[in-house]
Tab-separated table of C-alpha atoms in Angstrom:
chain	number	residue	atom	x	y	z
A	1	MET	CA	8.132	8.625	2.731
A	2	GLU	CA	7.317	12.095	1.553
A	3	MET	CA	4.433	13.857	-0.075
A	4	GLN	CA	4.337	14.450	-3.800
A	5	THR	CA	4.989	18.021	-4.953
A	6	ARG	CA	4.926	19.612	-8.375
A	7	GLU	CA	7.963	18.593	-10.359
A	8	THR	CA	10.343	21.352	-11.430
A	9	THR	CA	13.271	19.162	-12.400
A	10	SER	CA	15.754	20.671	-14.836
A	11	MET	CA	17.443	18.605	-17.526
A	12	GLU	CA	20.715	18.589	-15.598
A	13	GLU	CA	18.930	17.464	-12.434
A	14	ARG	CA	17.179	14.721	-14.365
A	15	ILE	CA	20.499	13.527	-15.758
A	16	GLU	CA	22.036	13.429	-12.288
A	17	GLN	CA	19.027	11.612	-10.809
A	18	ALA	CA	19.216	9.021	-13.577
A	19	ALA	CA	22.973	8.551	-13.200
A	20	SER	CA	22.719	8.228	-9.413
A	21	PHE	CA	20.073	5.526	-9.722
A	22	LEU	CA	21.932	3.658	-12.435
A	23	ARG	CA	25.172	3.606	-10.453
A	24	GLN	CA	23.443	2.112	-7.424
A	25	CYS	CA	21.228	-0.255	-9.427
A	26	TYR	CA	24.027	-1.623	-11.609
A	27	SER	CA	26.316	-2.016	-8.613
A	28	GLU	CA	23.696	-4.079	-6.751
A	29	LEU	CA	23.057	-6.149	-9.886
A	30	GLU	CA	26.833	-6.714	-10.148
A	31	LYS	CA	27.096	-5.356	-13.664
A	32	SER	CA	30.431	-4.327	-15.162
A	33	SER	CA	31.792	-0.782	-15.348
A	34	ALA	CA	31.544	-0.978	-19.121
A	35	GLU	CA	27.816	-1.837	-18.923
A	36	LEU	CA	27.205	0.987	-16.466
A	37	ASN	CA	29.122	3.620	-18.415
A	38	GLY	CA	27.473	2.625	-21.666
A	39	ARG	CA	24.016	2.799	-20.116
A	40	ILE	CA	24.663	6.196	-18.480
A	41	GLU	CA	25.884	7.578	-21.799
A	42	ALA	CA	22.782	6.291	-23.595
A	43	VAL	CA	20.460	7.713	-20.945
A	44	HIS	CA	22.195	11.122	-21.033
A	45	LYS	CA	21.706	11.233	-24.791
A	46	GLU	CA	18.041	10.190	-24.486
A	47	ILE	CA	17.316	12.862	-21.874
A	48	ARG	CA	18.965	15.619	-23.929
A	49	GLN	CA	16.960	14.583	-26.975
A	50	THR	CA	13.565	13.943	-25.348
A	51	GLY	CA	13.699	15.446	-21.845
A	52	THR	CA	13.249	12.044	-20.217
A	53	TYR	CA	14.346	8.409	-20.476
A	54	HIS	CA	12.846	4.934	-20.438
A	55	HIS	CA	13.795	2.312	-17.845
A	56	THR	CA	14.650	-1.156	-19.054
A	57	ALA	CA	12.538	-3.968	-17.597
A	58	GLU	CA	15.457	-4.967	-15.367
A	59	GLU	CA	15.917	-1.406	-14.091
A	60	LEU	CA	12.205	-1.084	-13.428
A	61	THR	CA	12.133	-4.322	-11.447
A	62	HIS	CA	15.144	-3.554	-9.304
A	63	GLY	CA	14.081	0.067	-8.844
A	64	ALA	CA	10.678	-1.044	-7.562
A	65	ARG	CA	12.341	-3.472	-5.153
A	66	MET	CA	14.635	-0.702	-3.912
A	67	ALA	CA	11.595	1.526	-3.322
A	68	TRP	CA	10.105	-1.156	-1.060
A	69	ARG	CA	13.440	-1.515	0.717
A	70	HIS	CA	13.504	2.253	1.347
A	71	ASN	CA	9.907	2.438	2.622
A	72	SER	CA	10.397	3.882	6.107
A	73	ARG	CA	6.955	2.812	7.375
A	74	CYS	CA	7.046	-0.835	6.334
A	75	ILE	CA	8.010	-3.451	8.924
A	76	GLY	CA	8.084	-6.300	6.365
A	77	ARG	CA	11.072	-5.270	4.254
A	78	LEU	CA	13.077	-8.427	4.913
A	79	PHE	CA	11.499	-9.828	1.742
A	80	TRP	CA	12.060	-6.796	-0.523
A	81	HIS	CA	14.143	-8.774	-3.015
A	82	THR	CA	11.250	-11.211	-3.651
A	83	LEU	CA	8.925	-8.550	-5.091
A	84	GLU	CA	7.518	-9.549	-8.479
A	85	VAL	CA	7.168	-6.595	-10.846
A	86	ASN	CA	4.651	-6.578	-13.680
A	87	ASP	CA	5.641	-4.151	-16.435
A	88	ALA	CA	2.323	-2.715	-17.620
A	89	ARG	CA	3.707	0.442	-19.248
A	90	GLU	CA	2.098	-0.459	-22.562
A	91	ALA	CA	-1.447	-0.284	-21.131
A	92	LYS	CA	-3.214	2.675	-22.747
A	93	THR	CA	-6.942	2.387	-22.040
A	94	ALA	CA	-8.911	2.101	-18.819
A	95	SER	CA	-9.978	-1.403	-19.861
A	96	GLN	CA	-6.362	-2.474	-20.362
A	97	VAL	CA	-5.427	-1.025	-16.980
A	98	ALA	CA	-8.324	-2.867	-15.326
A	99	GLU	CA	-7.269	-6.143	-16.959
A	100	ALA	CA	-3.733	-5.673	-15.603
A	101	LEU	CA	-5.098	-4.963	-12.121
A	102	LEU	CA	-7.199	-8.114	-12.154
A	103	ARG	CA	-4.143	-10.113	-13.225
A	104	HIS	CA	-2.300	-8.526	-10.298
A	105	LEU	CA	-4.973	-9.704	-7.863
A	106	GLU	CA	-4.878	-13.225	-9.251
A	107	ARG	CA	-1.093	-13.415	-9.160
A	108	ALA	CA	-0.807	-11.882	-5.692
A	109	GLY	CA	-3.597	-13.971	-4.161
A	110	ASN	CA	-2.089	-17.263	-5.318
A	111	GLY	CA	-4.745	-19.347	-3.587
A	112	GLY	CA	-3.801	-17.876	-0.215
A	113	ARG	CA	-0.011	-18.210	-0.496
A	114	ILE	CA	0.313	-14.489	-1.086
A	115	ARG	CA	3.056	-13.177	-3.348
A	116	PRO	CA	4.467	-9.619	-3.053
A	117	VAL	CA	3.641	-7.990	-6.406
A	118	MET	CA	3.874	-4.525	-7.947
A	119	THR	CA	2.305	-3.558	-11.286
A	120	VAL	CA	3.837	-0.449	-12.861
A	121	PHE	CA	1.977	1.583	-15.468
A	122	ARG	CA	3.468	4.271	-17.708
A	123	SER	CA	5.122	7.345	-16.264
A	124	GLY	CA	3.238	10.579	-15.732
A	125	ARG	CA	5.378	12.619	-18.101
A	126	GLU	CA	2.360	13.592	-20.217
A	127	PRO	CA	-0.452	14.743	-17.851
A	128	GLY	CA	-3.010	14.354	-20.622
A	129	LYS	CA	-2.263	10.614	-20.696
A	130	ALA	CA	-1.534	10.009	-17.018
A	131	ILE	CA	-3.055	6.865	-15.517
A	132	ARG	CA	-4.576	7.200	-12.055
A	133	ILE	CA	-6.154	4.505	-9.912
A	134	TRP	CA	-8.768	6.122	-7.690
A	135	ASN	CA	-8.900	3.325	-5.100
A	136	HIS	CA	-6.765	3.482	-1.967
A	137	GLN	CA	-6.476	-0.312	-2.151
A	138	LEU	CA	-7.626	-2.475	-5.054
A	139	ILE	CA	-9.869	-4.403	-2.669
A	140	ARG	CA	-11.572	-2.244	-0.072
A	141	TYR	CA	-14.946	-2.185	1.669
A	142	ALA	CA	-17.476	0.586	1.074
A	143	GLY	CA	-18.497	3.061	3.760
A	144	TYR	CA	-22.048	4.337	4.331
A	145	PRO	CA	-22.522	7.184	6.844
A	146	ALA	CA	-25.624	7.185	9.030
A	147	ALA	CA	-28.569	8.764	7.192
A	148	ASP	CA	-32.364	8.897	7.312
A	149	GLY	CA	-32.461	7.178	10.676
A	150	GLN	CA	-30.316	4.294	9.483
A	151	PRO	CA	-27.084	3.442	11.368
A	152	ARG	CA	-23.787	3.811	9.648
A	153	ARG	CA	-22.446	0.714	7.896
A	154	GLY	CA	-19.176	-0.337	6.363
A	155	ASP	CA	-15.737	1.242	6.626
A	156	PRO	CA	-15.636	4.956	7.587
A	157	ALA	CA	-12.274	5.269	5.811
A	158	SER	CA	-14.096	4.609	2.518
A	159	ASP	CA	-16.994	7.059	2.943
A	160	ALA	CA	-15.678	9.694	0.501
A	161	PHE	CA	-14.616	7.231	-2.170
A	162	THR	CA	-17.864	5.287	-1.834
A	163	ALA	CA	-19.780	8.509	-2.514
A	164	VAL	CA	-17.680	9.022	-5.655
A	165	CYS	CA	-18.395	5.471	-6.839
A	166	ARG	CA	-22.125	5.902	-6.295
A	167	ARG	CA	-22.152	9.110	-8.323
A	168	LEU	CA	-20.413	7.219	-11.108
A	169	GLY	CA	-23.249	4.680	-11.118
A	170	TRP	CA	-22.060	1.910	-8.811
A	171	GLN	CA	-24.518	0.717	-6.179
A	172	GLY	CA	-23.651	-1.463	-3.218
A	173	SER	CA	-25.947	-3.325	-0.863
A	174	GLY	CA	-25.415	-0.856	1.962
A	175	GLY	CA	-23.841	-3.546	4.133
A	176	ASP	CA	-20.668	-3.691	6.185
A	177	PHE	CA	-18.524	-5.571	3.691
A	178	ASP	CA	-19.415	-4.393	0.169
A	179	VAL	CA	-16.366	-4.638	-2.099
A	180	LEU	CA	-15.883	-1.389	-3.999
A	181	PRO	CA	-15.239	-1.351	-7.758
A	182	LEU	CA	-11.993	-0.377	-9.454
A	183	VAL	CA	-12.083	3.233	-10.657
A	184	ILE	CA	-9.571	4.322	-13.297
A	185	SER	CA	-8.976	7.552	-15.195
A	186	ILE	CA	-6.729	8.310	-18.154
A	187	GLY	CA	-5.736	11.966	-18.380
A	188	GLU	CA	-8.761	14.149	-19.001
A	189	GLU	CA	-11.097	11.280	-19.847
A	190	PRO	CA	-14.018	10.687	-17.450
A	191	PRO	CA	-13.244	7.905	-14.950
A	192	ARG	CA	-14.565	4.405	-15.518
A	193	TRP	CA	-15.450	1.790	-12.926
A	194	PHE	CA	-15.063	-1.966	-13.141
A	195	THR	CA	-16.497	-4.664	-10.879
A	196	ILE	CA	-13.942	-7.030	-9.368
A	197	PRO	CA	-15.010	-10.643	-10.012
A	198	ASP	CA	-15.932	-12.521	-6.840
A	199	ALA	CA	-13.345	-15.191	-7.638
A	200	LEU	CA	-10.562	-12.621	-7.186
A	201	VAL	CA	-11.811	-11.350	-3.819
A	202	GLN	CA	-10.683	-13.872	-1.238
A	203	GLU	CA	-12.229	-13.059	2.132
A	204	VAL	CA	-11.632	-14.696	5.496
A	205	PRO	CA	-14.615	-14.997	7.911
A	206	LEU	CA	-13.351	-14.581	11.459
A	207	SER	CA	-13.718	-17.296	14.065
A	208	HIS	CA	-11.843	-17.981	17.297
A	209	PRO	CA	-9.929	-21.055	18.461
A	210	GLU	CA	-11.775	-21.156	21.797
A	211	ILE	CA	-14.771	-18.794	21.672
A	212	GLU	CA	-17.413	-20.711	19.724
A	213	ARG	CA	-19.800	-17.760	19.446
A	214	PHE	CA	-17.196	-15.449	17.914
A	215	GLY	CA	-18.578	-16.097	14.424
A	216	GLU	CA	-21.853	-14.450	15.512
A	217	LEU	CA	-20.106	-11.085	15.212
A	218	GLY	CA	-20.135	-11.528	11.431
A	219	LEU	CA	-16.622	-10.153	10.969
A	220	ARG	CA	-14.395	-10.851	8.003
A	221	TRP	CA	-11.558	-9.274	6.034
A	222	TYR	CA	-9.982	-9.624	2.605
A	223	ALA	CA	-6.734	-11.517	2.111
A	224	VAL	CA	-4.569	-9.243	-0.047
A	225	PRO	CA	-3.846	-5.567	0.778
A	226	VAL	CA	-2.909	-3.937	-2.554
A	227	VAL	CA	-2.036	-0.272	-1.949
A	228	SER	CA	-2.941	1.488	-5.190
A	229	ASP	CA	-2.824	5.269	-4.721
A	230	MET	CA	0.888	5.945	-4.218
A	231	LEU	CA	3.436	7.211	-6.711
A	232	LEU	CA	6.618	5.313	-7.516
A	233	GLU	CA	9.747	7.372	-8.234
A	234	ILE	CA	12.810	5.717	-9.767
A	235	GLY	CA	15.792	7.760	-10.893
A	236	GLY	CA	13.720	10.903	-11.385
A	237	ILE	CA	10.969	9.135	-13.362
A	238	ARG	CA	7.562	9.193	-11.665
A	239	TYR	CA	4.952	6.493	-12.096
A	240	PRO	CA	1.609	7.728	-10.663
A	241	ALA	CA	0.017	4.269	-10.898
A	242	ALA	CA	2.066	1.470	-9.349
A	243	PRO	CA	-0.105	-0.700	-7.053
A	244	PHE	CA	1.789	-3.050	-4.757
A	245	ASN	CA	1.113	-5.585	-2.026
A	246	GLY	CA	2.725	-7.631	0.662
A	247	TRP	CA	0.679	-9.619	3.166
A	248	TYR	CA	-1.071	-8.577	6.342
A	249	MET	CA	0.301	-8.362	9.852
A	250	GLU	CA	-2.574	-9.409	12.100
A	251	THR	CA	-2.706	-6.149	14.069
A	252	GLU	CA	-3.331	-4.212	10.853
A	253	ILE	CA	-6.692	-5.989	10.694
A	254	GLY	CA	-7.539	-6.697	14.327
A	255	SER	CA	-6.150	-3.645	16.118
A	256	ARG	CA	-6.629	-1.006	13.436
A	257	ASN	CA	-9.097	-1.895	10.680
A	258	LEU	CA	-11.603	-3.619	12.959
A	259	GLY	CA	-10.608	-2.207	16.343
A	260	ASP	CA	-10.055	1.527	15.777
A	261	ALA	CA	-12.879	3.773	16.953
A	262	GLY	CA	-12.675	5.610	13.634
A	263	ARG	CA	-12.919	2.405	11.625
A	264	TYR	CA	-15.151	-0.615	12.333
A	265	ASN	CA	-15.005	0.036	16.101
A	266	ARG	CA	-15.770	-3.549	17.127
A	267	LEU	CA	-13.943	-3.749	20.469
A	268	GLY	CA	-17.154	-3.157	22.417
A	269	ALA	CA	-18.944	-5.961	20.602
A	270	VAL	CA	-16.058	-8.344	21.260
A	271	ALA	CA	-15.967	-7.338	24.932
A	272	ASP	CA	-19.695	-7.938	25.297
A	273	LEU	CA	-19.333	-11.367	23.711
A	274	LEU	CA	-16.638	-12.148	26.274
A	275	GLY	CA	-18.785	-10.859	29.118
A	276	LEU	CA	-16.262	-8.193	30.124
A	277	ASP	CA	-17.030	-5.262	32.390
A	278	ARG	CA	-17.079	-2.137	30.207
A	279	SER	CA	-18.139	0.189	33.014
A	280	THR	CA	-14.569	0.938	34.044
A	281	ASN	CA	-11.205	1.195	32.314
A	282	THR	CA	-9.583	-0.640	35.211
A	283	SER	CA	-11.085	-3.891	33.989
A	284	LEU	CA	-8.772	-3.536	30.962
A	285	TRP	CA	-11.659	-4.682	28.790
A	286	LYS	CA	-10.232	-2.952	25.715
A	287	ASP	CA	-6.907	-4.756	26.082
A	288	ARG	CA	-8.560	-8.127	26.585
A	289	ALA	CA	-10.951	-7.625	23.662
A	290	LEU	CA	-8.089	-6.438	21.459
A	291	LEU	CA	-6.056	-9.531	22.249
A	292	GLU	CA	-8.892	-11.933	21.430
A	293	LEU	CA	-9.778	-10.050	18.241
A	294	ASN	CA	-6.199	-10.357	17.031
A	295	ARG	CA	-6.100	-14.016	18.024
A	296	ALA	CA	-9.217	-14.533	15.912
A	297	VAL	CA	-7.578	-12.851	12.912
A	298	LEU	CA	-4.452	-15.006	13.141
A	299	TYR	CA	-6.408	-18.205	13.721
A	300	SER	CA	-8.880	-17.563	10.904
A	301	PHE	CA	-6.264	-16.665	8.291
A	302	LYS	CA	-4.195	-19.708	9.162
A	303	GLN	CA	-7.276	-21.967	9.061
A	304	ALA	CA	-8.090	-20.535	5.612
A	305	GLY	CA	-4.527	-21.107	4.378
A	306	VAL	CA	-3.928	-17.379	3.814
A	307	SER	CA	-0.515	-15.815	4.461
A	308	ILE	CA	-0.320	-13.576	7.521
A	309	VAL	CA	2.318	-12.680	10.116
A	310	ASP	CA	2.007	-11.876	13.808
A	311	HIS	CA	3.512	-8.639	15.102
A	312	HIS	CA	6.232	-10.314	17.194
A	313	THR	CA	7.522	-12.335	14.237
A	314	ALA	CA	7.309	-9.254	11.998
A	315	ALA	CA	9.388	-7.226	14.473
A	316	ASP	CA	12.010	-9.981	14.633
A	317	GLN	CA	12.095	-10.065	10.813
A	318	PHE	CA	12.631	-6.318	10.720
A	319	VAL	CA	15.667	-6.679	12.995
A	320	ARG	CA	17.030	-9.327	10.616
A	321	PHE	CA	16.444	-6.920	7.731
A	322	GLN	CA	18.403	-4.220	9.575
A	323	GLU	CA	21.301	-6.613	10.092
A	324	GLN	CA	21.314	-7.673	6.443
A	325	GLU	CA	21.381	-4.038	5.357
A	326	ARG	CA	24.186	-3.272	7.810
A	327	GLN	CA	26.251	-6.082	6.294
A	328	LYS	CA	25.656	-4.551	2.850
A	329	GLY	CA	26.814	-1.142	4.111
A	330	ARG	CA	23.372	0.415	3.698
A	331	GLU	CA	21.580	2.519	6.304
A	332	VAL	CA	17.933	1.670	6.991
A	333	SER	CA	15.321	4.377	6.759
A	334	GLY	CA	12.746	3.945	9.487
A	335	LYS	CA	9.923	5.896	11.110
A	336	TRP	CA	9.827	4.527	14.652
A	337	HIS	CA	6.233	5.326	15.601
A	338	TRP	CA	4.991	3.565	12.440
A	339	LEU	CA	7.229	0.516	12.815
A	340	ILE	CA	6.259	-0.339	16.374
A	341	PRO	CA	3.119	-2.522	16.240
A	342	PRO	CA	-0.171	-1.160	17.612
A	343	MET	CA	-0.348	-3.915	20.239
A	344	SER	CA	2.297	-4.722	22.891
A	345	PRO	CA	4.953	-2.576	21.175
A	346	SER	CA	7.224	-2.547	24.243
A	347	SER	CA	7.596	-6.326	23.995
A	348	THR	CA	9.224	-6.077	20.548
A	349	PRO	CA	12.904	-5.329	19.815
A	350	ILE	CA	11.962	-2.189	17.863
A	351	TRP	CA	10.696	-0.453	21.013
A	352	GLU	CA	14.145	0.548	22.292
A	353	ASP	CA	15.728	1.219	18.899
A	354	ASN	CA	16.677	4.876	19.282
A	355	LYS	CA	18.778	4.970	16.107
A	356	LEU	CA	15.938	4.787	13.602
A	357	ARG	CA	15.527	7.859	11.430
A	358	GLU	CA	13.753	8.644	8.201
A	359	LEU	CA	16.124	9.138	5.268
A	360	ASN	CA	15.549	10.824	1.934
A	361	LEU	CA	16.272	7.802	-0.232
A	362	SER	CA	15.469	7.095	-3.868
A	363	PRO	CA	13.849	5.058	-5.425
A	364	ARG	CA	10.825	5.656	-3.233
A	365	LEU	CA	7.083	5.495	-2.828
A	366	ILE	CA	5.404	8.882	-2.413
A	367	TYR	CA	1.976	9.854	-1.135
A	368	GLN	CA	-0.201	11.734	-3.583
A	369	LYS	CA	-3.657	13.214	-3.230
A	370	PRO	CA	-6.527	10.890	-4.132
A	371	ALA	CA	-7.268	11.161	-7.834
A	372	TYR	CA	-10.827	12.252	-6.997
A	373	ALA	CA	-9.721	15.124	-4.724
A	374	GLY	CA	-11.215	18.298	-6.174
A	375	ARG	CA	-13.293	16.267	-8.598
A	376	ASP	CA	-15.681	14.406	-6.328
A	377	SER	CA	-18.060	17.353	-6.037
A	378	ASN	CA	-18.641	17.191	-9.791
A	379	PRO	CA	-21.310	14.556	-10.598
A	380	ASP	CA	-19.708	13.908	-13.973
A	381	CYS	CA	-16.159	13.874	-12.565
A	382	GLU	CA	-14.806	15.403	-15.763
A	383	GLU	CA	-12.161	17.733	-14.355
A	384	PRO	CA	-8.702	16.779	-15.701
A	385	ALA	CA	-6.936	14.291	-13.464
A	386	GLY	CA	-3.491	14.182	-15.002
A	387	GLN	CA	-1.810	16.986	-13.065
A	388	GLU	CA	0.469	16.110	-10.218
A	389	ALA	CA	-1.122	16.617	-6.834
A	390	SER	CA	0.029	19.329	-4.466
A	391	ALA	CA	1.082	18.273	-1.010
A	392	MET	CA	-1.566	17.086	1.428
A	393	PRO	CA	-1.713	18.594	4.932
A	394	ALA	CA	0.555	16.745	7.329
A	395	GLN	CA	-2.337	15.501	9.457
A	396	GLU	CA	-3.704	13.573	6.465
A	397	LEU	CA	-0.646	11.327	6.287
A	398	LYS	CA	-1.603	7.724	6.985
A	399	CYS	CA	0.080	4.374	6.953
A	400	PRO	CA	-0.810	2.808	3.564
A	401	PHE	CA	-2.373	-0.284	5.159
A	402	HIS	CA	-4.488	1.611	7.679
A	403	GLN	CA	-5.817	4.597	5.756
């Protein structure tokens, strides 16, 4: 996955990008040579007349699925072909975008039986009309740094965005698990925020199959991780708003979101509950606390009837995905240090896979700067948001689920 840069695509390059995508897409959809040649001819004509072209609904759907398949940091690609794609390119106002996002949450949540879904809004060809979703994920907890003698609360990863939301007029409770609002901008219009109805925010309180007092920690997490700040590129067309979701792997919640020192940092609290010796690393208290925290995540999600996968099963599924792609004659793009799970990685089959490499494949999902970058110091947030973002420094790259 690469960073977004300013687009300087010539007409001839755009034509070649479109033709390359169409050849691959129509081949995978088993369409005839006549259908392919006719479509390429029509697209060439459209690009020469308008400078761009419009994907059909079928092309958009398969292109989005291909982008998931090409995502080098995703371990769950075995199910790429099941992705449901909502075509929301006709949405024009912030209210219409918000309505589509709420429909996405309802469809994806599915009462706990989570569906992989992507909602694609119009392309960013006209910066003055570009749609940007300011949230990193549609559902995300607020972050409140320590201030005025009060301890920090919430998710440190959300501190900057929470400050933006508060300047826009949103106010949370100041607690650890305040759900942030949706924030949407259309071109140069000021951003608008929308509260997510409680009915669409399914949360799972964490308990443990054996440790009765685990619930006293007051931990919980939301069911559906909808990454909402990445750009989708299909055949040279860029969609700056294309939120998508799969389902969680338990270590994404237990090891990273709740366990990381730079996130909720709850390993110490779990260790104390277990009565572990934290005075020395040789007690392996962090390892033991990490294991029980992840057990609690798996147990609680399964008790709540919410889809989740453990990291061993996910690694086995990734190997199956690799084999399926090999049989199709396609090489798998993979970033090894992102694909190995953050707990017991050497016990998974990915650990010794020395052939993984990141490929420059299209369609693809691309990182872009947060829509509020450069705007969040302005209380009115009225600086135009439609321009494509310049590349972020390499150290800011994060896995979509853990940022």
